[in-house]
Amino acid sequence: MTAASSDSSVNAASPSMSSPPASTSSSQHSAPSSASASGSERPIRFWLGDRQVSVDHAPPTLTLLEWMRERGGCASVKEGCAEGDCGACTVAVTDLDANGEPQVRAVNACIQFLGTLDGKAVQSAQDIATADALHPVQQAMVDCHGSQCGFCTPGFVMSMFALYETRRAAAGRGLGGNDSRQPGSDSSHEPGRDISRDDALRALSGNLCRCTGYRPIVDATRAMCAAPWQGPDMDLWKTRLAQVAADGDAIFASGADVAAQWPGHTAGRFYAPRSVSSLSAVLAERPQARIVAGSTDVGLWVTKQHRAVGDVVWLGAVQELQGMQSQPGDAVAAQVWGDGTPVLEIGAAVSLSDALDALLPHLPNCALYFDRFASTPIRNAGTLVGNLANGSPIGDCPPLMLTLGASLVLHRDGVERVVPLDDFYLGYQKNCLQAGEFVRAVRVPLPAGVVVHAWKVSKRLEQDISAVAVATAFRLTKGKVAAVRIGVGGMAAVPSRAPKTEAELLGLEVSEEGALATALQTLRNEFAPLDDLRASAAYRRQVAANLLQRSWLALQSATPPDAAGAVSSAATAATAATAASGAAPSTPSGRASSTHSVHSLADLSPILMEITP
């Protein structure tokens, strides 16, 4: 197919090409980076289904969805919300992971700038079936009656497809292409076949069905891996990605007639440097350029606010920003938690999905908090560093990172400085970055013997920014609070610590009845939150205190009897466990209780659960 406009061209390529020699593939992926700020202008190159695509003169903020529908001939990709909420535009994007292996992930095409797809492969629901049969994901949707009006179906299919491909690769079938097992043979015990309801819901968290037909879609997701595996060899993906791989710093420049070609867009350049030195050079020459990692926030500036962003500098191609590294410690972590506190350094281009997966083993109590961060497609595109650098007062990551004592590594022209996250935020939408400076990485302390919890309250359970978020970290000595840090969101103009409340908590006996009362009142009075559409100021104050109390109850349930005395009773432990889970306590009939007899701190948990979702 040839695109209708002079700004792009689509060249057919065979899907059955053989892999190049390993040395050729390697050289294409590790071409030396240029330190030039200008780089070289060239088209954006990627795969769309079985077609190799080259797009010239694209505006820097042109979205993948716009191009696919208006130039790429992909009518299955829909625009429902243009803000990454509904999932109607979901596509599967394939690139190489840290080990050089293909990985397939679902992303929202509506807020992905086209330049971020350079060197990758994109698939829509039109691209996954064969000439003779539907893909197993599509067939499962048919068999389970998962499509109602059909508008949202392609997006659901691609979220399911990304999970399917992940399971296929994990099962070891990707190296041999299609499953050699005969249809009808037993597959129930093969790795990757069993998809739990939780796994299905997590994969579909970024998709909305306005026909309210979720049950058959979940059924289809759980059933899709029962059929023989179907898909290309993973080596084919390596071959294709090598053919569109970046060969140095790149610039994607819009044409002079951008207003005529793409109404609503303005002229500009999209810079895709490949090294930190090249990135520094670009920012030194163009300090006002907009830095973008996942475009999950800046994308909305374009699609919802119609803002002219100007030149864009993308971090996603910078090799040094794509990794994570464990370190024995650093000065900031030592000051917060003591010498020898290990840290995990996470690069600025590491996705939220990868970052949270790496942190979860160290922060098991935060699993629900991580799941409630946006949706799977947003986490696949967005970055932890981007969420921190954005500095939204209602962002989900800053309260937890403040609680842990995280620090940011700031880089400018080869010179670095490490700034505690506490000192990074200077005011609403203001930070301490200097002209030409960028955040290279975040260092997250992983202290031993510290109990960490994080909670959020929002209008929706999923895909919603916090009205209030509270994260806590307690270190106990003989049942007393020896160290504590509290981070809050939604309570001030910037994500903040609660030092007055922390001071009230130091030295408290975890098991002491009523010990928390003064600290709760201090937290209610420590901030002056706003009244807005998400919540009133009074509600925010009360809920912040409730969330601190939830952490306290969870802390009590986890404290050994010899350290906390009476807290070890079965009834209190069960109540605290309910508080930690976020579920409302039940009466013997199974319904949530609506009447309460309050005699102790633990007895408050039923009330707490009713007013704190």
Coordinates of C-alpha atoms in Angstrom, one line a residue:
M1 CA 0.0 0.0 0.0
T2 CA 1.2 3.5 -0.8
A3 CA 0.1 6.3 1.5
A4 CA -2.0 9.0 -0.1
S5 CA 0.1 11.9 1.1
S6 CA 3.6 13.0 0.2
D7 CA 4.5 13.1 3.8
S8 CA 4.7 9.3 4.2
S9 CA 5.3 6.1 2.2
V10 CA 4.5 2.5 3.0
N11 CA 6.7 -0.2 1.4
A12 CA 5.6 -3.8 1.3
A13 CA 8.1 -6.3 2.8
S14 CA 7.9 -10.1 3.0
P15 CA 6.9 -11.5 6.4
S16 CA 8.9 -14.6 5.9
M17 CA 12.4 -13.2 5.4
S18 CA 15.3 -15.1 7.0
S19 CA 17.4 -13.7 9.9
P20 CA 20.6 -11.8 9.0
P21 CA 23.9 -13.0 10.4
A22 CA 24.2 -12.3 14.1
S23 CA 27.0 -9.8 13.5
T24 CA 24.9 -7.8 11.1
S25 CA 22.0 -7.6 13.5
S26 CA 24.2 -6.6 16.3
S27 CA 25.9 -3.9 14.4
Q28 CA 22.6 -2.4 13.4
H29 CA 21.5 -2.2 17.0
S30 CA 24.7 -0.8 18.4
A31 CA 25.7 1.8 15.9
P32 CA 27.9 4.5 17.5
S33 CA 26.1 7.5 18.7
S34 CA 26.9 10.9 17.5
A35 CA 27.5 13.8 19.9
S36 CA 26.2 16.3 17.4
A37 CA 23.1 18.2 18.6
S38 CA 21.9 18.3 15.0
G39 CA 22.0 14.6 14.2
S40 CA 20.7 13.7 10.8
E41 CA 17.2 14.3 9.4
R42 CA 15.5 11.1 8.2
P43 CA 12.0 9.6 8.1
I44 CA 10.4 7.7 11.0
R45 CA 10.8 4.0 10.3
F46 CA 8.7 1.2 11.8
W47 CA 6.6 -1.9 10.9
L48 CA 2.9 -1.8 10.6
G49 CA 1.7 -5.3 10.5
D50 CA 3.7 -6.9 7.7
R51 CA 4.5 -3.6 6.0
Q52 CA 7.6 -1.6 6.6
V53 CA 6.7 2.1 6.9
S54 CA 8.7 5.2 6.3
V55 CA 7.1 8.5 7.3
D56 CA 8.6 11.9 6.2
H57 CA 7.8 15.4 7.5
A58 CA 5.6 14.4 10.4
P59 CA 4.8 17.1 13.0
P60 CA 6.6 16.3 16.3
T61 CA 3.3 15.9 18.1
L62 CA 1.5 13.8 15.4
T63 CA 0.0 10.8 17.2
L64 CA 0.2 7.2 16.1
L65 CA -3.6 7.1 16.1
E66 CA -3.9 10.1 13.7
W67 CA -1.4 8.6 11.3
M68 CA -2.9 5.1 11.4
R69 CA -6.4 6.3 10.6
E70 CA -5.6 9.0 8.2
R71 CA -2.6 7.6 6.3
G72 CA -2.0 4.0 7.4
G73 CA -5.4 2.6 6.4
C74 CA -6.2 1.2 9.8
A75 CA -9.9 1.8 10.4
S76 CA -10.0 -0.7 13.3
V77 CA -8.1 1.6 15.6
K78 CA -10.7 4.0 17.2
E79 CA -10.6 7.3 18.9
G80 CA -12.9 7.2 22.0
C81 CA -11.3 9.6 24.5
A82 CA -8.0 10.9 23.1
E83 CA -6.5 10.7 26.5
G84 CA -5.5 7.1 27.1
D85 CA -8.5 6.1 29.2
C86 CA -10.9 4.1 27.1
G87 CA -8.6 1.8 25.2
A88 CA -10.4 1.9 21.9
C89 CA -7.1 2.8 20.2
T90 CA -5.0 0.1 21.8
V91 CA -2.3 -1.4 19.6
A92 CA 0.5 -3.9 20.3
V93 CA 4.0 -2.5 20.0
T94 CA 7.0 -4.9 19.7
D95 CA 10.6 -3.8 20.6
L96 CA 13.6 -5.5 22.2
D97 CA 13.9 -5.8 26.0
A98 CA 17.0 -5.3 28.1
N99 CA 18.2 -8.8 27.0
G100 CA 17.7 -8.2 23.3
E101 CA 14.6 -10.4 23.1
P102 CA 11.3 -9.2 21.5
Q103 CA 8.6 -8.0 23.9
V104 CA 5.0 -7.2 22.9
R105 CA 3.2 -4.6 24.9
A106 CA -0.2 -2.9 24.7
V107 CA -0.1 0.9 24.4
N108 CA -2.6 3.7 23.6
A109 CA -2.1 5.0 20.1
C110 CA -4.1 8.2 20.8
I111 CA -1.3 9.7 23.0
Q112 CA 1.8 8.1 21.5
F113 CA 3.7 10.5 19.3
L114 CA 4.6 8.9 16.1
G115 CA 8.4 9.5 16.6
T116 CA 8.4 7.2 19.6
L117 CA 7.6 4.3 17.4
D118 CA 10.8 4.7 15.4
G119 CA 12.6 1.3 15.2
K120 CA 9.6 -0.7 16.5
A121 CA 6.8 -2.8 15.2
V122 CA 3.1 -1.9 15.5
Q123 CA 0.1 -4.3 15.1
S124 CA -3.6 -3.6 15.1
A125 CA -6.5 -6.0 15.2
Q126 CA -6.3 -6.0 11.4
D127 CA -2.8 -7.5 11.5
I128 CA -3.0 -10.6 13.6
A129 CA -5.2 -13.1 11.7
T130 CA -3.9 -15.3 8.9
A131 CA -5.5 -15.5 5.5
D132 CA -7.3 -18.7 6.5
A133 CA -8.3 -18.2 10.1
L134 CA -8.8 -15.8 13.0
H135 CA -6.1 -15.4 15.6
P136 CA -6.8 -17.5 18.7
V137 CA -7.5 -14.2 20.6
Q138 CA -10.1 -13.2 18.0
Q139 CA -11.6 -16.7 17.9
A140 CA -11.9 -16.7 21.7
M141 CA -13.9 -13.4 21.5
V142 CA -16.2 -15.0 19.0
D143 CA -16.6 -18.2 21.0
C144 CA -17.3 -16.4 24.2
H145 CA -19.6 -13.8 22.6
G146 CA -17.2 -11.0 23.8
S147 CA -18.2 -8.4 21.2
Q148 CA -21.4 -6.3 21.6
C149 CA -21.6 -3.1 19.6
G150 CA -18.0 -3.7 18.4
F151 CA -16.6 -0.2 18.9
C152 CA -14.3 -1.2 21.7
T153 CA -13.6 -4.7 20.5
P154 CA -10.4 -4.1 18.5
G155 CA -8.8 -2.4 21.5
F156 CA -9.8 -5.3 23.8
V157 CA -8.4 -7.7 21.3
M158 CA -5.0 -6.0 21.2
S159 CA -4.7 -5.9 25.0
M160 CA -5.5 -9.6 25.0
F161 CA -3.0 -10.2 22.2
A162 CA -0.2 -8.5 24.1
L163 CA -0.9 -10.9 27.0
Y164 CA -1.1 -13.8 24.6
E165 CA 2.2 -13.0 23.1
T166 CA 3.9 -12.6 26.5
R167 CA 2.6 -16.0 27.5
R168 CA 3.6 -17.6 24.2
A169 CA 7.2 -16.3 24.6
A170 CA 7.3 -17.4 28.2
A171 CA 6.2 -20.8 27.3
G172 CA 9.1 -21.2 24.9
R173 CA 7.0 -21.5 21.8
G174 CA 8.2 -18.2 20.3
L175 CA 11.5 -19.8 19.1
G176 CA 9.7 -22.4 17.1
G177 CA 6.8 -20.4 15.7
N178 CA 3.4 -22.0 15.7
D179 CA 2.6 -24.7 18.2
S180 CA 3.4 -28.2 16.9
R181 CA 0.9 -29.8 19.3
Q182 CA -2.1 -31.4 17.6
P183 CA -5.5 -29.7 18.0
G184 CA -7.5 -31.3 20.8
S185 CA -4.5 -32.5 22.8
D186 CA -4.3 -31.6 26.4
S187 CA -2.7 -28.3 27.1
S188 CA -4.0 -27.6 30.6
H189 CA -0.6 -28.2 32.3
E190 CA 1.6 -26.3 29.9
P191 CA 3.3 -23.2 31.1
G192 CA 1.5 -20.0 30.3
R193 CA -1.8 -21.6 29.4
D194 CA -3.7 -20.8 32.6
I195 CA -4.7 -17.2 32.8
S196 CA -6.2 -16.3 36.2
R197 CA -9.1 -13.8 36.5
D198 CA -6.7 -11.3 38.2
D199 CA -4.3 -11.6 35.2
A200 CA -7.1 -11.1 32.8
L201 CA -8.4 -8.0 34.6
R202 CA -4.9 -6.6 34.9
A203 CA -4.4 -7.0 31.1
L204 CA -7.8 -5.4 30.4
S205 CA -7.5 -2.6 32.9
G206 CA -7.0 0.0 30.1
N207 CA -10.1 -0.9 28.2
L208 CA -13.7 0.3 28.7
C209 CA -16.8 -1.4 27.3
R210 CA -19.8 0.9 27.1
C211 CA -22.1 -2.0 26.6
T212 CA -21.1 -3.3 30.0
G213 CA -20.3 -6.7 28.6
Y214 CA -17.1 -7.4 30.6
R215 CA -17.9 -11.0 31.7
P216 CA -17.6 -12.6 28.3
I217 CA -14.5 -10.5 27.5
V218 CA -12.9 -11.8 30.6
D219 CA -14.0 -15.3 29.8
A220 CA -12.4 -14.9 26.3
T221 CA -9.1 -13.7 27.8
R222 CA -8.9 -16.7 30.1
A223 CA -9.7 -19.1 27.3
M224 CA -7.6 -17.7 24.5
C225 CA -4.4 -19.7 25.3
A226 CA -6.2 -23.1 25.2
A227 CA -5.8 -23.4 21.4
P228 CA -2.4 -24.3 19.8
W229 CA 0.0 -21.4 20.0
Q230 CA 0.0 -19.2 16.8
G231 CA 2.4 -16.6 15.8
P232 CA 5.7 -15.9 14.0
D233 CA 9.1 -17.0 15.2
M234 CA 10.6 -14.5 17.7
D235 CA 13.7 -14.5 15.4
L236 CA 11.5 -12.9 12.7
W237 CA 10.8 -10.0 15.1
K238 CA 14.5 -9.6 15.6
T239 CA 15.0 -9.5 11.8
R240 CA 12.3 -6.9 11.3
L241 CA 13.4 -4.7 14.1
A242 CA 17.0 -4.8 12.8
Q243 CA 15.8 -3.5 9.5
V244 CA 14.3 -0.3 11.0
A245 CA 16.7 0.1 13.9
A246 CA 18.1 3.6 14.5
D247 CA 21.6 4.1 13.0
G248 CA 22.5 7.1 15.1
D249 CA 21.0 10.3 16.4
A250 CA 17.9 11.1 14.4
I251 CA 15.7 14.2 13.8
F252 CA 12.2 13.9 12.4
A253 CA 11.3 17.3 11.0
S254 CA 7.9 18.5 9.9
G255 CA 7.5 20.0 6.4
A256 CA 6.9 23.6 5.6
D257 CA 3.3 22.8 4.7
V258 CA 2.5 21.1 8.0
A259 CA -0.7 23.1 8.5
A260 CA -2.1 21.9 5.2
Q261 CA -1.0 18.3 5.7
W262 CA -1.9 18.0 9.3
P263 CA -4.5 20.6 10.5
G264 CA -4.1 21.5 14.1
H265 CA -0.4 20.8 14.2
T266 CA 2.5 23.2 14.1
A267 CA 6.0 22.9 12.6
G268 CA 8.8 21.6 14.7
R269 CA 11.4 18.9 15.2
F270 CA 11.4 15.6 17.0
Y271 CA 14.8 14.8 18.3
A272 CA 15.7 11.2 19.1
P273 CA 19.3 11.2 20.5
R274 CA 20.9 7.8 21.2
S275 CA 23.3 8.8 24.0
V276 CA 23.4 10.9 27.1
S277 CA 26.1 13.1 25.5
S278 CA 23.9 13.7 22.4
L279 CA 20.9 14.4 24.6
S280 CA 22.9 16.9 26.6
A281 CA 24.1 18.6 23.3
V282 CA 20.5 18.9 22.1
L283 CA 19.3 20.5 25.3
A284 CA 22.3 22.8 25.5
E285 CA 21.4 24.3 22.1
R286 CA 17.6 24.1 22.7
P287 CA 16.9 24.4 26.4
Q288 CA 13.3 25.2 25.8
A289 CA 12.6 22.0 23.9
R290 CA 10.0 19.8 25.5
I291 CA 11.5 16.6 27.0
V292 CA 9.2 13.5 26.5
A293 CA 9.6 10.0 27.7
G294 CA 6.2 8.2 27.4
S295 CA 4.1 11.2 26.4
T296 CA 1.3 10.0 28.7
D297 CA 1.0 13.5 30.1
V298 CA 2.3 15.8 27.3
G299 CA 0.1 13.8 24.9
L300 CA -3.0 15.2 26.6
W301 CA -1.7 18.7 26.2
V302 CA -1.9 18.1 22.5
T303 CA -5.1 16.0 22.2
K304 CA -7.2 17.7 24.8
Q305 CA -5.8 21.2 25.2
H306 CA -4.6 21.7 21.6
R307 CA -1.3 23.2 22.9
A308 CA 1.6 23.9 20.6
V309 CA 4.5 22.1 22.3
G310 CA 7.3 23.1 19.9
D311 CA 10.4 21.0 19.5
V312 CA 10.3 17.6 21.2
V313 CA 13.3 15.7 22.7
W314 CA 12.6 12.0 23.2
L315 CA 14.4 10.1 25.9
G316 CA 13.3 6.6 24.8
A317 CA 16.2 6.0 22.4
V318 CA 19.0 6.9 24.8
Q319 CA 20.6 3.6 25.7
E320 CA 22.1 4.8 29.0
L321 CA 18.6 5.7 30.3
Q322 CA 17.0 2.3 29.7
G323 CA 18.5 0.3 32.5
M324 CA 18.2 -0.4 36.2
Q325 CA 21.1 -1.0 38.5
S326 CA 21.4 -2.1 42.1
Q327 CA 23.9 -0.2 44.2
P328 CA 25.3 -0.8 47.7
G329 CA 24.1 2.7 48.8
D330 CA 24.5 6.4 48.3
A331 CA 24.8 9.5 50.5
V332 CA 21.1 10.4 50.5
A333 CA 20.0 6.8 51.4
A334 CA 22.5 6.7 54.2
Q335 CA 21.3 10.0 55.6
V336 CA 17.7 8.8 55.6
W337 CA 18.0 5.1 56.6
G338 CA 21.6 4.6 57.7
D339 CA 24.9 3.5 56.1
G340 CA 24.8 0.5 53.8
T341 CA 21.2 1.0 52.7
P342 CA 21.0 -0.4 49.2
V343 CA 19.4 1.6 46.4
L344 CA 18.0 0.7 43.0
E345 CA 18.9 3.2 40.3
I346 CA 16.2 3.4 37.6
G347 CA 16.9 5.2 34.3
A348 CA 14.7 7.9 33.0
A349 CA 13.6 5.8 30.0
V350 CA 12.6 2.7 32.0
S351 CA 8.8 2.1 31.8
L352 CA 6.6 2.2 34.8
S353 CA 5.7 -1.5 34.1
D354 CA 9.4 -2.5 34.4
A355 CA 10.2 -0.2 37.3
L356 CA 7.2 -1.3 39.4
D357 CA 7.9 -4.9 38.6
A358 CA 11.5 -4.4 39.9
L359 CA 10.3 -2.6 43.1
L360 CA 7.4 -5.0 44.0
P361 CA 9.6 -7.7 45.5
H362 CA 11.0 -5.1 47.9
L363 CA 7.6 -3.5 48.5
P364 CA 5.0 -6.3 48.7
N365 CA 2.5 -4.2 50.6
C366 CA 2.3 -1.8 47.7
A367 CA 1.0 -4.4 45.1
L368 CA -2.5 -3.0 45.1
Y369 CA -1.2 0.6 44.9
F370 CA 0.9 -0.4 41.9
D371 CA -2.1 -2.1 40.2
R372 CA -4.2 1.0 40.7
F373 CA -1.6 3.3 39.0
A374 CA -3.4 4.2 35.7
S375 CA -3.7 1.1 33.5
T376 CA -1.4 -1.5 31.8
P377 CA -1.1 0.4 28.5
I378 CA -0.2 3.6 30.4
R379 CA 2.3 1.9 32.6
N380 CA 3.8 0.3 29.5
A381 CA 4.4 3.8 27.9
G382 CA 4.9 6.1 30.9
T383 CA 8.1 6.2 33.1
L384 CA 8.7 6.4 36.8
V385 CA 11.2 9.3 36.3
G386 CA 8.6 11.1 34.1
N387 CA 6.0 10.8 36.8
L388 CA 8.4 12.3 39.4
A389 CA 9.7 15.0 37.1
N390 CA 6.2 16.1 36.2
G391 CA 5.6 16.9 39.8
S392 CA 1.8 16.8 39.8
P393 CA 0.5 17.3 43.3
I394 CA -1.9 14.3 42.7
G395 CA 0.6 12.0 41.0
D396 CA 0.8 8.5 42.3
C397 CA 4.6 7.9 42.5
P398 CA 5.9 11.0 44.3
P399 CA 4.3 10.2 47.8
L400 CA 5.8 6.7 47.8
M401 CA 9.2 7.9 46.6
L402 CA 9.2 10.7 49.2
T403 CA 8.5 8.2 51.8
L404 CA 11.3 5.9 50.8
G405 CA 13.8 8.9 50.6
A406 CA 14.4 8.7 46.9
S407 CA 16.8 11.1 45.1
L408 CA 17.1 12.2 41.5
V409 CA 20.3 12.2 39.5
L410 CA 20.4 15.5 37.4
H411 CA 22.6 15.7 34.4
R412 CA 23.8 18.7 32.3
D413 CA 26.6 18.6 29.8
G414 CA 28.5 15.8 31.5
V415 CA 28.1 17.2 35.1
E416 CA 25.8 15.4 37.6
R417 CA 24.3 16.3 40.9
V418 CA 22.1 14.2 43.2
V419 CA 19.1 16.0 44.7
P420 CA 16.8 14.5 47.4
L421 CA 13.3 14.3 46.0
D422 CA 12.2 16.4 49.0
D423 CA 14.3 19.3 47.6
F424 CA 13.3 18.9 43.9
Y425 CA 9.9 20.5 44.1
L426 CA 9.9 24.3 44.6
G427 CA 6.3 25.1 44.0
Y428 CA 3.4 24.2 41.8
Q429 CA 4.8 23.1 38.4
K430 CA 8.2 24.4 39.5
N431 CA 11.4 22.4 40.3
C432 CA 15.1 22.9 40.7
L433 CA 16.1 21.9 37.2
Q434 CA 18.5 24.4 35.5
A435 CA 18.4 25.3 31.8
G436 CA 19.6 22.3 29.8
E437 CA 19.5 20.0 32.8
F438 CA 17.5 16.7 32.8
V439 CA 16.8 13.9 35.2
R440 CA 19.0 11.0 34.3
A441 CA 17.7 8.5 36.9
V442 CA 16.0 8.1 40.2
R443 CA 17.7 6.3 43.1
V444 CA 15.2 4.4 45.3
P445 CA 16.4 3.3 48.8
L446 CA 15.5 -0.3 49.8
P447 CA 16.0 -0.2 53.6
A448 CA 15.9 -3.4 55.6
G449 CA 13.5 -3.7 58.5
V450 CA 11.2 -1.0 57.3
V451 CA 7.4 -1.6 56.7
V452 CA 6.1 0.4 53.8
H453 CA 2.5 0.9 52.7
A454 CA 0.9 3.1 50.1
W455 CA -2.8 3.9 49.6
K456 CA -4.8 6.1 47.3
V457 CA -8.4 7.2 47.2
S458 CA -10.0 8.2 43.9
K459 CA -13.4 8.5 42.3
R460 CA -12.7 5.4 40.2
L461 CA -11.0 2.2 41.3
E462 CA -8.9 2.1 38.1
Q463 CA -7.5 4.6 35.7
D464 CA -7.9 7.6 37.9
I465 CA -5.6 10.1 39.6
S466 CA -5.6 10.3 43.3
A467 CA -7.9 12.6 45.3
V468 CA -5.6 11.7 48.2
A469 CA -2.6 9.5 48.4
V470 CA -0.6 8.6 51.5
A471 CA 2.5 6.4 51.8
T472 CA 4.2 5.5 55.1
A473 CA 7.4 3.8 56.1
F474 CA 7.9 2.7 59.7
R475 CA 11.0 1.2 61.4
L476 CA 10.2 -0.3 64.8
T477 CA 12.5 -1.1 67.7
K478 CA 11.0 -3.2 70.5
G479 CA 7.5 -2.3 69.4
K480 CA 8.2 1.5 69.3
V481 CA 8.4 3.7 66.3
A482 CA 12.2 4.4 65.8
A483 CA 11.9 6.0 62.4
V484 CA 9.0 7.1 60.2
R485 CA 8.5 8.9 56.9
I486 CA 5.1 9.9 55.4
G487 CA 4.5 11.2 51.9
V488 CA 1.2 12.7 50.8
G489 CA -0.4 13.7 47.5
G490 CA -3.4 15.9 46.9
M491 CA -2.8 17.9 50.1
A492 CA -0.7 20.7 48.9
A493 CA 0.6 22.4 45.7
V494 CA 3.4 19.8 45.4
P495 CA 3.8 16.2 46.7
S496 CA 5.0 16.6 50.2
R497 CA 6.3 15.0 53.4
A498 CA 4.4 15.4 56.7
P499 CA 7.2 16.3 59.1
K500 CA 5.0 17.4 62.0
T501 CA 3.0 14.2 61.9
E502 CA 6.3 12.2 61.7
A503 CA 7.5 13.9 64.8
E504 CA 4.3 13.0 66.7
L505 CA 4.7 9.3 65.7
L506 CA 8.3 8.9 66.9
G507 CA 8.6 6.8 70.0
L508 CA 4.9 5.7 70.0
E509 CA 4.1 2.1 71.2
V510 CA 2.4 0.3 68.3
S511 CA 0.2 -1.6 70.7
E512 CA -0.8 1.3 72.9
E513 CA -4.5 2.1 72.7
G514 CA -5.2 5.6 71.5
A515 CA -1.6 6.3 70.8
L516 CA -2.3 7.5 67.3
A517 CA -4.9 10.1 68.1
T518 CA -2.6 13.2 68.3
A519 CA -0.8 12.2 65.2
L520 CA -4.0 11.9 63.3
Q521 CA -5.1 15.3 64.3
T522 CA -1.7 16.7 63.4
L523 CA -2.0 15.3 59.9
R524 CA -5.4 16.8 59.5
N525 CA -4.1 20.2 60.4
E526 CA -0.7 20.0 58.7
F527 CA -1.8 21.0 55.2
A528 CA -4.3 23.4 53.6
P529 CA -5.7 21.4 50.7
L530 CA -8.0 22.8 48.0
D531 CA -11.6 22.3 47.3
D532 CA -12.0 21.1 43.7
L533 CA -13.9 18.6 41.6
R534 CA -12.1 15.6 43.0
A535 CA -12.7 16.3 46.7
S536 CA -13.3 19.0 49.2
A537 CA -10.6 20.2 51.6
A538 CA -12.4 18.7 54.6
Y539 CA -12.7 15.3 52.9
R540 CA -9.0 15.3 52.0
R541 CA -8.0 16.1 55.6
Q542 CA -10.1 13.3 56.9
V543 CA -9.2 10.7 54.4
A544 CA -5.4 11.5 54.8
A545 CA -5.8 10.7 58.5
N546 CA -7.8 7.6 57.7
L547 CA -5.1 6.3 55.4
L548 CA -2.5 6.9 58.1
Q549 CA -4.7 4.9 60.4
R550 CA -5.0 2.1 57.9
S551 CA -1.2 1.9 57.8
W552 CA -1.1 1.8 61.6
L553 CA -3.6 -1.0 61.7
A554 CA -1.7 -3.0 59.1
L555 CA 1.5 -2.3 61.1
Q556 CA -0.1 -3.7 64.2
S557 CA -1.2 -6.9 62.5
A558 CA 2.4 -7.4 61.3
T559 CA 4.1 -6.7 64.6
P560 CA 5.2 -9.9 66.5
P561 CA 3.5 -10.6 69.9
D562 CA 6.7 -10.1 71.8
A563 CA 7.0 -6.6 70.4
A564 CA 3.4 -5.4 70.5
G565 CA 1.7 -7.4 73.3
A566 CA -2.0 -7.4 73.1
V567 CA -2.0 -6.5 69.4
S568 CA -1.4 -10.1 68.6
S569 CA -5.0 -11.2 69.4
A570 CA -6.7 -13.0 66.6
A571 CA -9.6 -10.6 66.4
T572 CA -7.4 -7.5 66.2
A573 CA -5.1 -9.1 63.6
A574 CA -8.0 -10.1 61.4
T575 CA -9.4 -6.6 61.6
A576 CA -6.1 -5.1 60.7
A577 CA -5.7 -7.5 57.8
T578 CA -9.1 -6.4 56.5
A579 CA -7.9 -2.8 56.8
A580 CA -4.8 -3.6 54.8
S581 CA -6.8 -5.3 52.1
G582 CA -9.1 -2.4 51.5
A583 CA -12.2 -4.6 51.8
A584 CA -15.2 -3.7 53.9
P585 CA -15.7 -6.0 57.0
S586 CA -18.7 -8.3 56.8
T587 CA -21.4 -9.3 59.2
P588 CA -22.3 -13.0 59.6
S589 CA -24.8 -12.6 56.8
G590 CA -22.0 -11.6 54.4
R591 CA -23.1 -8.0 54.0
A592 CA -20.9 -5.0 55.1
S593 CA -21.7 -3.9 58.6
S594 CA -23.3 -0.4 59.0
T595 CA -23.4 -0.2 62.8
H596 CA -20.4 -0.1 65.0
S597 CA -19.4 -0.2 68.6
V598 CA -16.1 1.6 69.0
H599 CA -14.0 0.6 72.0
S600 CA -10.5 0.7 70.6
L601 CA -8.3 1.8 67.7
A602 CA -8.8 -1.6 66.0
D603 CA -12.6 -1.2 66.4
L604 CA -12.5 1.8 64.2
S605 CA -11.5 -0.2 61.1
P606 CA -15.1 -0.9 59.9
I607 CA -15.8 2.9 60.0
L608 CA -12.5 3.5 58.3
M609 CA -13.3 1.1 55.5
E610 CA -16.7 2.7 54.8
I611 CA -15.4 6.2 54.4
T612 CA -12.1 5.2 52.7
P613 CA -12.7 3.1 49.6

